[in-house]
Amino acid sequence: LFRSQQDYYWSDFWHGGGNLRDCGCGIFSFANAIYALNGKYVDVDKVATWAHSIGAYNPGNSDDGTYQWKMYANIEERFGGEYNFKVVDYHDGNVYNNDIRNHLANGGVAVANVYNHFIALTGYDTTNEYYHVIESWVGGGRGLAADSWVSSGKLSEGNTNVFWFVLLKSSEIIPSKPSLYISPGTTTSKTTFSWNACSNADWYDVRVYKSDGTNIISKFNINSLSYSVDLPQGEYYATVHSVHSSGTY
């Protein structure tokens, strides 16, 4: 669920001399980037309240919007654990910079500064050099849709010329995926399910199903690379998940 600041609902959320509808693009672009990164739903008013308190959003009684250098120097410490992200880097640069291209192509996201505005960049297509852009305010002479793929050329001209960006990545540890092997049992031996060791896996969960999809066995927290069980004659299938202690799999 990408967030639009254009909803008049946000007109009532004031910080300093401005409200989130009129000057919240920096906060909303962060929220949209995080949602694209890991599905976390950011409380934009909570972030805005914090950013204002450190002088990174509408400092004092101003309506200046987001002061990106100060915000991203501090935001991981305050919200990184809550929204599962890390700040990789932030600096001046355009969309032809290999830092942002490689970062997005490998699953990261970014918030970019264009003229008097911020946008979220949530993907990069290496085949045509297009960026996936999430726009929190459609209009303003930028010609961007709320959710679209945009050429590098478009993001290098006029009101959509990117001149600064921050790179964000997920802090969640995702274990690699196992490959499952099955040794069918006989009347005198058990059926054995085995799999390869996976990086970042603390244990494995195995589920066995009848051919009609009925789950008949769920075995969790297996600390070895195999599981054996007696099964009646029939047709079955199974799944195995590698699990990190944080709950990711």
PDB file of C-alpha atoms in Angstrom:
ATOM      1  CA  LEU A   1       0.000   0.000   0.000  1.00  0.00           C
ATOM      2  CA  PHE A   2       1.914   3.008  -1.241  1.00  0.00           C
ATOM      3  CA  ARG A   3       1.136   6.269   0.496  1.00  0.00           C
ATOM      4  CA  SER A   4      -0.064   9.494  -1.130  1.00  0.00           C
ATOM      5  CA  GLN A   5       0.392  12.770   0.688  1.00  0.00           C
ATOM      6  CA  GLN A   6      -2.339  14.337  -1.473  1.00  0.00           C
ATOM      7  CA  ASP A   7      -5.136  13.007   0.713  1.00  0.00           C
ATOM      8  CA  TYR A   8      -6.582  16.004   2.587  1.00  0.00           C
ATOM      9  CA  TYR A   9      -6.466  13.868   5.711  1.00  0.00           C
ATOM     10  CA  TRP A  10      -2.817  14.835   6.052  1.00  0.00           C
ATOM     11  CA  SER A  11      -3.637  18.548   6.168  1.00  0.00           C
ATOM     12  CA  ASP A  12      -4.324  18.206   9.904  1.00  0.00           C
ATOM     13  CA  PHE A  13      -0.860  16.884  10.757  1.00  0.00           C
ATOM     14  CA  TRP A  14       1.225  19.955  11.507  1.00  0.00           C
ATOM     15  CA  HIS A  15       4.887  20.110  12.408  1.00  0.00           C
ATOM     16  CA  GLY A  16       6.565  23.487  12.680  1.00  0.00           C
ATOM     17  CA  GLY A  17       4.963  25.791  10.132  1.00  0.00           C
ATOM     18  CA  GLY A  18       3.786  23.138   7.660  1.00  0.00           C
ATOM     19  CA  ASN A  19       1.601  20.061   7.401  1.00  0.00           C
ATOM     20  CA  LEU A  20       2.267  16.648   5.954  1.00  0.00           C
ATOM     21  CA  ARG A  21       0.055  17.212   2.928  1.00  0.00           C
ATOM     22  CA  ASP A  22       1.768  20.387   1.781  1.00  0.00           C
ATOM     23  CA  CYS A  23       5.381  19.583   2.597  1.00  0.00           C
ATOM     24  CA  GLY A  24       5.636  15.913   3.540  1.00  0.00           C
ATOM     25  CA  CYS A  25       7.183  14.441   0.396  1.00  0.00           C
ATOM     26  CA  GLY A  26      10.449  13.566   2.148  1.00  0.00           C
ATOM     27  CA  ILE A  27       8.614  11.635   4.867  1.00  0.00           C
ATOM     28  CA  PHE A  28       6.205   9.919   2.473  1.00  0.00           C
ATOM     29  CA  SER A  29       8.981   8.935   0.068  1.00  0.00           C
ATOM     30  CA  PHE A  30      10.813   7.260   2.933  1.00  0.00           C
ATOM     31  CA  ALA A  31       7.607   5.417   3.888  1.00  0.00           C
ATOM     32  CA  ASN A  32       7.043   4.274   0.301  1.00  0.00           C
ATOM     33  CA  ALA A  33      10.634   3.101  -0.060  1.00  0.00           C
ATOM     34  CA  ILE A  34      10.429   1.034   3.126  1.00  0.00           C
ATOM     35  CA  TYR A  35       7.127  -0.548   2.085  1.00  0.00           C
ATOM     36  CA  ALA A  36       8.652  -1.533  -1.263  1.00  0.00           C
ATOM     37  CA  LEU A  37      11.726  -2.887   0.518  1.00  0.00           C
ATOM     38  CA  ASN A  38      10.114  -5.172   3.065  1.00  0.00           C
ATOM     39  CA  GLY A  39       6.368  -4.528   3.334  1.00  0.00           C
ATOM     40  CA  LYS A  40       6.668  -2.580   6.595  1.00  0.00           C
ATOM     41  CA  TYR A  41       3.934   0.031   7.067  1.00  0.00           C
ATOM     42  CA  VAL A  42       5.612   3.255   8.250  1.00  0.00           C
ATOM     43  CA  ASP A  43       3.776   5.592  10.610  1.00  0.00           C
ATOM     44  CA  VAL A  44       4.476   8.810   8.693  1.00  0.00           C
ATOM     45  CA  ASP A  45       3.328  11.131  11.467  1.00  0.00           C
ATOM     46  CA  LYS A  46       5.532   9.329  13.977  1.00  0.00           C
ATOM     47  CA  VAL A  47       8.535   9.736  11.685  1.00  0.00           C
ATOM     48  CA  ALA A  48       7.650  13.380  11.010  1.00  0.00           C
ATOM     49  CA  THR A  49       7.315  14.105  14.736  1.00  0.00           C
ATOM     50  CA  TRP A  50      10.736  12.637  15.395  1.00  0.00           C
ATOM     51  CA  ALA A  51      12.340  14.367  12.397  1.00  0.00           C
ATOM     52  CA  HIS A  52      10.932  17.729  13.494  1.00  0.00           C
ATOM     53  CA  SER A  53      12.268  17.181  17.013  1.00  0.00           C
ATOM     54  CA  ILE A  54      15.848  16.895  15.702  1.00  0.00           C
ATOM     55  CA  GLY A  55      15.498  19.732  13.192  1.00  0.00           C
ATOM     56  CA  ALA A  56      15.309  17.462  10.152  1.00  0.00           C
ATOM     57  CA  TYR A  57      11.724  18.316   9.159  1.00  0.00           C
ATOM     58  CA  ASN A  58      10.158  21.803   9.193  1.00  0.00           C
ATOM     59  CA  PRO A  59      12.696  22.984  11.791  1.00  0.00           C
ATOM     60  CA  GLY A  60      11.409  25.620  14.179  1.00  0.00           C
ATOM     61  CA  ASN A  61       8.309  27.231  12.707  1.00  0.00           C
ATOM     62  CA  SER A  62       9.338  26.722   9.094  1.00  0.00           C
ATOM     63  CA  ASP A  63       7.643  24.821   6.281  1.00  0.00           C
ATOM     64  CA  ASP A  64      10.937  23.888   4.643  1.00  0.00           C
ATOM     65  CA  GLY A  65      10.179  20.163   4.497  1.00  0.00           C
ATOM     66  CA  THR A  66      12.854  17.502   4.925  1.00  0.00           C
ATOM     67  CA  TYR A  67      16.518  18.222   5.618  1.00  0.00           C
ATOM     68  CA  GLN A  68      17.776  14.982   4.140  1.00  0.00           C
ATOM     69  CA  TRP A  69      21.371  15.046   5.370  1.00  0.00           C
ATOM     70  CA  LYS A  70      20.331  15.369   8.998  1.00  0.00           C
ATOM     71  CA  MET A  71      17.403  12.971   8.698  1.00  0.00           C
ATOM     72  CA  TYR A  72      19.377  10.116   7.177  1.00  0.00           C
ATOM     73  CA  ALA A  73      22.343  10.599   9.497  1.00  0.00           C
ATOM     74  CA  ASN A  74      20.039   9.655  12.389  1.00  0.00           C
ATOM     75  CA  ILE A  75      17.055   7.687  11.097  1.00  0.00           C
ATOM     76  CA  GLU A  76      18.558   4.189  11.222  1.00  0.00           C
ATOM     77  CA  GLU A  77      19.361   4.545  14.913  1.00  0.00           C
ATOM     78  CA  ARG A  78      15.784   5.626  15.661  1.00  0.00           C
ATOM     79  CA  PHE A  79      13.722   3.470  13.279  1.00  0.00           C
ATOM     80  CA  GLY A  80      16.042   0.842  11.780  1.00  0.00           C
ATOM     81  CA  GLY A  81      14.971  -1.829  14.254  1.00  0.00           C
ATOM     82  CA  GLU A  82      11.290  -0.989  14.000  1.00  0.00           C
ATOM     83  CA  TYR A  83      11.146  -0.972  10.210  1.00  0.00           C
ATOM     84  CA  ASN A  84      13.987  -3.439   9.490  1.00  0.00           C
ATOM     85  CA  PHE A  85      16.260  -1.304   7.337  1.00  0.00           C
ATOM     86  CA  LYS A  86      19.811   0.000   7.178  1.00  0.00           C
ATOM     87  CA  VAL A  87      21.145   3.177   5.597  1.00  0.00           C
ATOM     88  CA  VAL A  88      23.871   2.085   3.183  1.00  0.00           C
ATOM     89  CA  ASP A  89      25.031   5.502   1.975  1.00  0.00           C
ATOM     90  CA  TYR A  90      23.800   8.938   0.934  1.00  0.00           C
ATOM     91  CA  HIS A  91      25.454  11.521  -1.257  1.00  0.00           C
ATOM     92  CA  ASP A  92      25.082  13.804  -4.254  1.00  0.00           C
ATOM     93  CA  GLY A  93      24.720  11.901  -7.508  1.00  0.00           C
ATOM     94  CA  ASN A  94      22.543  11.243 -10.554  1.00  0.00           C
ATOM     95  CA  VAL A  95      20.777   8.188 -11.931  1.00  0.00           C
ATOM     96  CA  TYR A  96      23.786   7.223 -14.050  1.00  0.00           C
ATOM     97  CA  ASN A  97      25.774   6.606 -10.882  1.00  0.00           C
ATOM     98  CA  ASN A  98      26.676   2.911 -10.542  1.00  0.00           C
ATOM     99  CA  ASP A  99      26.088   3.011  -6.781  1.00  0.00           C
ATOM    100  CA  ILE A 100      22.348   3.514  -7.161  1.00  0.00           C
ATOM    101  CA  ARG A 101      22.021   1.306 -10.235  1.00  0.00           C
ATOM    102  CA  ASN A 102      23.719  -1.692  -8.638  1.00  0.00           C
ATOM    103  CA  HIS A 103      21.952  -1.160  -5.325  1.00  0.00           C
ATOM    104  CA  LEU A 104      18.474  -1.155  -6.868  1.00  0.00           C
ATOM    105  CA  ALA A 105      19.250  -4.001  -9.257  1.00  0.00           C
ATOM    106  CA  ASN A 106      20.201  -6.112  -6.222  1.00  0.00           C
ATOM    107  CA  GLY A 107      17.000  -5.536  -4.265  1.00  0.00           C
ATOM    108  CA  GLY A 108      17.681  -2.299  -2.420  1.00  0.00           C
ATOM    109  CA  VAL A 109      15.629   0.898  -2.576  1.00  0.00           C
ATOM    110  CA  ALA A 110      16.408   4.609  -2.555  1.00  0.00           C
ATOM    111  CA  VAL A 111      14.924   8.008  -1.817  1.00  0.00           C
ATOM    112  CA  ALA A 112      15.985  10.639  -4.319  1.00  0.00           C
ATOM    113  CA  ASN A 113      15.975  14.420  -4.252  1.00  0.00           C
ATOM    114  CA  VAL A 114      14.737  16.251  -7.340  1.00  0.00           C
ATOM    115  CA  TYR A 115      13.891  19.940  -7.631  1.00  0.00           C
ATOM    116  CA  ASN A 116      11.986  20.906  -4.454  1.00  0.00           C
ATOM    117  CA  HIS A 117      10.739  17.344  -4.009  1.00  0.00           C
ATOM    118  CA  PHE A 118      11.569  13.754  -3.013  1.00  0.00           C
ATOM    119  CA  ILE A 119      10.617  10.511  -4.760  1.00  0.00           C
ATOM    120  CA  ALA A 120      11.106   6.818  -3.967  1.00  0.00           C
ATOM    121  CA  LEU A 121      13.117   4.664  -6.374  1.00  0.00           C
ATOM    122  CA  THR A 122      12.273   1.019  -5.856  1.00  0.00           C
ATOM    123  CA  GLY A 123      13.697  -0.863  -8.833  1.00  0.00           C
ATOM    124  CA  TYR A 124      16.085  -0.663 -11.789  1.00  0.00           C
ATOM    125  CA  ASP A 125      15.822  -2.517 -15.099  1.00  0.00           C
ATOM    126  CA  THR A 126      19.298  -3.099 -16.494  1.00  0.00           C
ATOM    127  CA  THR A 127      17.945  -3.934 -19.956  1.00  0.00           C
ATOM    128  CA  ASN A 128      16.516  -0.477 -20.683  1.00  0.00           C
ATOM    129  CA  GLU A 129      17.906   1.705 -17.844  1.00  0.00           C
ATOM    130  CA  TYR A 130      14.435   2.469 -16.485  1.00  0.00           C
ATOM    131  CA  TYR A 131      13.758   3.118 -12.809  1.00  0.00           C
ATOM    132  CA  HIS A 132      10.664   2.145 -10.856  1.00  0.00           C
ATOM    133  CA  VAL A 133       9.370   5.345  -9.258  1.00  0.00           C
ATOM    134  CA  ILE A 134       6.809   5.827  -6.487  1.00  0.00           C
ATOM    135  CA  GLU A 135       5.504   9.406  -6.474  1.00  0.00           C
ATOM    136  CA  SER A 136       3.742  10.666  -3.340  1.00  0.00           C
ATOM    137  CA  TRP A 137       2.419  13.817  -5.042  1.00  0.00           C
ATOM    138  CA  VAL A 138       1.276  13.418  -8.643  1.00  0.00           C
ATOM    139  CA  GLY A 139       1.574  16.760 -10.402  1.00  0.00           C
ATOM    140  CA  GLY A 140       3.813  19.701  -9.657  1.00  0.00           C
ATOM    141  CA  GLY A 141       4.974  19.835 -13.265  1.00  0.00           C
ATOM    142  CA  ARG A 142       6.950  16.611 -12.931  1.00  0.00           C
ATOM    143  CA  GLY A 143       4.841  14.390 -15.166  1.00  0.00           C
ATOM    144  CA  LEU A 144       5.235  11.320 -12.984  1.00  0.00           C
ATOM    145  CA  ALA A 145       2.500   8.798 -12.270  1.00  0.00           C
ATOM    146  CA  ALA A 146       1.989   7.438  -8.765  1.00  0.00           C
ATOM    147  CA  ASP A 147       3.591   4.105  -9.680  1.00  0.00           C
ATOM    148  CA  SER A 148       5.532   3.773 -12.937  1.00  0.00           C
ATOM    149  CA  TRP A 149       8.739   2.895 -14.744  1.00  0.00           C
ATOM    150  CA  VAL A 150      10.650   6.000 -15.808  1.00  0.00           C
ATOM    151  CA  SER A 151      13.627   6.393 -18.135  1.00  0.00           C
ATOM    152  CA  SER A 152      17.020   7.540 -16.914  1.00  0.00           C
ATOM    153  CA  GLY A 153      16.683  10.423 -19.337  1.00  0.00           C
ATOM    154  CA  LYS A 154      13.467  11.630 -17.702  1.00  0.00           C
ATOM    155  CA  LEU A 155      15.147  11.451 -14.293  1.00  0.00           C
ATOM    156  CA  SER A 156      17.998  13.630 -15.592  1.00  0.00           C
ATOM    157  CA  GLU A 157      16.067  16.649 -16.762  1.00  0.00           C
ATOM    158  CA  GLY A 158      13.938  19.529 -15.492  1.00  0.00           C
ATOM    159  CA  ASN A 159      11.885  19.035 -12.344  1.00  0.00           C
ATOM    160  CA  THR A 160      12.721  15.313 -12.260  1.00  0.00           C
ATOM    161  CA  ASN A 161      16.499  15.661 -12.365  1.00  0.00           C
ATOM    162  CA  VAL A 162      17.884  13.498  -9.551  1.00  0.00           C
ATOM    163  CA  PHE A 163      20.859  15.161  -7.830  1.00  0.00           C
ATOM    164  CA  TRP A 164      20.998  13.386  -4.439  1.00  0.00           C
ATOM    165  CA  PHE A 165      19.972   9.987  -3.107  1.00  0.00           C
ATOM    166  CA  VAL A 166      20.065   7.744  -0.060  1.00  0.00           C
ATOM    167  CA  LEU A 167      20.395   3.967  -0.406  1.00  0.00           C
ATOM    168  CA  LEU A 168      18.393   1.742   1.942  1.00  0.00           C
ATOM    169  CA  LYS A 169      18.586  -2.028   2.391  1.00  0.00           C
ATOM    170  CA  SER A 170      16.746  -4.570   4.506  1.00  0.00           C
ATOM    171  CA  SER A 171      18.257  -5.508   7.857  1.00  0.00           C
ATOM    172  CA  GLU A 172      16.343  -8.791   7.945  1.00  0.00           C
ATOM    173  CA  ILE A 173      18.470 -11.919   7.697  1.00  0.00           C
ATOM    174  CA  ILE A 174      16.912 -14.226   5.113  1.00  0.00           C
ATOM    175  CA  PRO A 175      18.263 -17.798   5.024  1.00  0.00           C
ATOM    176  CA  SER A 176      18.993 -19.368   1.663  1.00  0.00           C
ATOM    177  CA  LYS A 177      16.502 -21.858   0.258  1.00  0.00           C
ATOM    178  CA  PRO A 178      17.002 -25.621   0.661  1.00  0.00           C
ATOM    179  CA  SER A 179      16.614 -28.269  -2.028  1.00  0.00           C
ATOM    180  CA  LEU A 180      14.563 -31.238  -0.831  1.00  0.00           C
ATOM    181  CA  TYR A 181      15.420 -34.863  -1.607  1.00  0.00           C
ATOM    182  CA  ILE A 182      13.128 -37.808  -0.785  1.00  0.00           C
ATOM    183  CA  SER A 183      14.097 -41.441  -0.259  1.00  0.00           C
ATOM    184  CA  PRO A 184      10.820 -43.411  -0.309  1.00  0.00           C
ATOM    185  CA  GLY A 185      10.313 -45.913   2.455  1.00  0.00           C
ATOM    186  CA  THR A 186       9.341 -49.577   2.264  1.00  0.00           C
ATOM    187  CA  THR A 187       7.483 -51.928   4.570  1.00  0.00           C
ATOM    188  CA  THR A 188      10.702 -52.271   6.564  1.00  0.00           C
ATOM    189  CA  SER A 189      12.211 -48.776   6.310  1.00  0.00           C
ATOM    190  CA  LYS A 190      11.173 -45.205   6.878  1.00  0.00           C
ATOM    191  CA  THR A 191      10.772 -42.465   4.283  1.00  0.00           C
ATOM    192  CA  THR A 192      13.643 -39.997   4.617  1.00  0.00           C
ATOM    193  CA  PHE A 193      13.472 -36.329   3.678  1.00  0.00           C
ATOM    194  CA  SER A 194      16.875 -34.658   3.365  1.00  0.00           C
ATOM    195  CA  TRP A 195      18.188 -31.282   2.232  1.00  0.00           C
ATOM    196  CA  ASN A 196      21.328 -29.221   1.856  1.00  0.00           C
ATOM    197  CA  ALA A 197      22.706 -26.917   4.553  1.00  0.00           C
ATOM    198  CA  CYS A 198      21.526 -23.315   4.096  1.00  0.00           C
ATOM    199  CA  SER A 199      23.330 -20.117   4.999  1.00  0.00           C
ATOM    200  CA  ASN A 200      21.740 -18.114   7.855  1.00  0.00           C
ATOM    201  CA  ALA A 201      19.510 -21.067   8.816  1.00  0.00           C
ATOM    202  CA  ASP A 202      19.226 -21.893  12.521  1.00  0.00           C
ATOM    203  CA  TRP A 203      16.815 -24.782  11.991  1.00  0.00           C
ATOM    204  CA  TYR A 204      14.469 -26.372   9.442  1.00  0.00           C
ATOM    205  CA  ASP A 205      10.715 -26.999   9.339  1.00  0.00           C
ATOM    206  CA  VAL A 206       9.273 -29.954   7.414  1.00  0.00           C
ATOM    207  CA  ARG A 207       5.658 -30.527   6.410  1.00  0.00           C
ATOM    208  CA  VAL A 208       4.284 -33.665   4.776  1.00  0.00           C
ATOM    209  CA  TYR A 209       1.018 -33.713   2.817  1.00  0.00           C
ATOM    210  CA  LYS A 210      -1.241 -36.299   1.255  1.00  0.00           C
ATOM    211  CA  SER A 211      -1.718 -36.009  -2.483  1.00  0.00           C
ATOM    212  CA  ASP A 212      -5.037 -34.196  -1.870  1.00  0.00           C
ATOM    213  CA  GLY A 213      -3.228 -31.428   0.049  1.00  0.00           C
ATOM    214  CA  THR A 214      -4.079 -32.589   3.580  1.00  0.00           C
ATOM    215  CA  ASN A 215      -1.231 -31.774   5.975  1.00  0.00           C
ATOM    216  CA  ILE A 216      -0.468 -34.893   8.012  1.00  0.00           C
ATOM    217  CA  ILE A 217       2.909 -34.024   9.571  1.00  0.00           C
ATOM    218  CA  SER A 218       4.453 -30.739  10.685  1.00  0.00           C
ATOM    219  CA  LYS A 219       7.875 -31.103  12.237  1.00  0.00           C
ATOM    220  CA  PHE A 220       9.542 -27.890  13.435  1.00  0.00           C
ATOM    221  CA  ASN A 221      12.966 -26.856  14.791  1.00  0.00           C
ATOM    222  CA  ILE A 222      14.911 -29.664  13.147  1.00  0.00           C
ATOM    223  CA  ASN A 223      18.629 -29.161  13.765  1.00  0.00           C
ATOM    224  CA  SER A 224      19.853 -31.804  11.314  1.00  0.00           C
ATOM    225  CA  LEU A 225      19.677 -32.080   7.515  1.00  0.00           C
ATOM    226  CA  SER A 226      17.191 -34.938   7.367  1.00  0.00           C
ATOM    227  CA  TYR A 227      13.965 -36.239   8.839  1.00  0.00           C
ATOM    228  CA  SER A 228      12.691 -39.827   8.696  1.00  0.00           C
ATOM    229  CA  VAL A 229       9.183 -41.075   9.352  1.00  0.00           C
ATOM    230  CA  ASP A 230       7.038 -44.187   8.840  1.00  0.00           C
ATOM    231  CA  LEU A 231       4.325 -43.529   6.264  1.00  0.00           C
ATOM    232  CA  PRO A 232       1.511 -45.810   5.102  1.00  0.00           C
ATOM    233  CA  GLN A 233       1.579 -46.770   1.458  1.00  0.00           C
ATOM    234  CA  GLY A 234       0.306 -43.876  -0.650  1.00  0.00           C
ATOM    235  CA  GLU A 235       1.242 -40.714  -2.520  1.00  0.00           C
ATOM    236  CA  TYR A 236       2.712 -37.791  -0.594  1.00  0.00           C
ATOM    237  CA  TYR A 237       4.610 -34.576  -1.099  1.00  0.00           C
ATOM    238  CA  ALA A 238       6.603 -32.470   1.325  1.00  0.00           C
ATOM    239  CA  THR A 239       8.077 -29.011   1.876  1.00  0.00           C
ATOM    240  CA  VAL A 240      11.099 -27.868   3.882  1.00  0.00           C
ATOM    241  CA  HIS A 241      11.810 -24.318   5.040  1.00  0.00           C
ATOM    242  CA  SER A 242      15.097 -22.963   6.330  1.00  0.00           C
ATOM    243  CA  VAL A 243      14.426 -20.675   9.312  1.00  0.00           C
ATOM    244  CA  HIS A 244      16.470 -17.965  11.001  1.00  0.00           C
ATOM    245  CA  SER A 245      15.969 -17.395  14.724  1.00  0.00           C
ATOM    246  CA  SER A 246      14.498 -13.960  13.992  1.00  0.00           C
ATOM    247  CA  GLY A 247      11.543 -15.740  12.355  1.00  0.00           C
ATOM    248  CA  THR A 248      12.454 -15.150   8.708  1.00  0.00           C
ATOM    249  CA  TYR A 249      12.425 -18.074   6.296  1.00  0.00           C
TER     250      TYR A 249
END
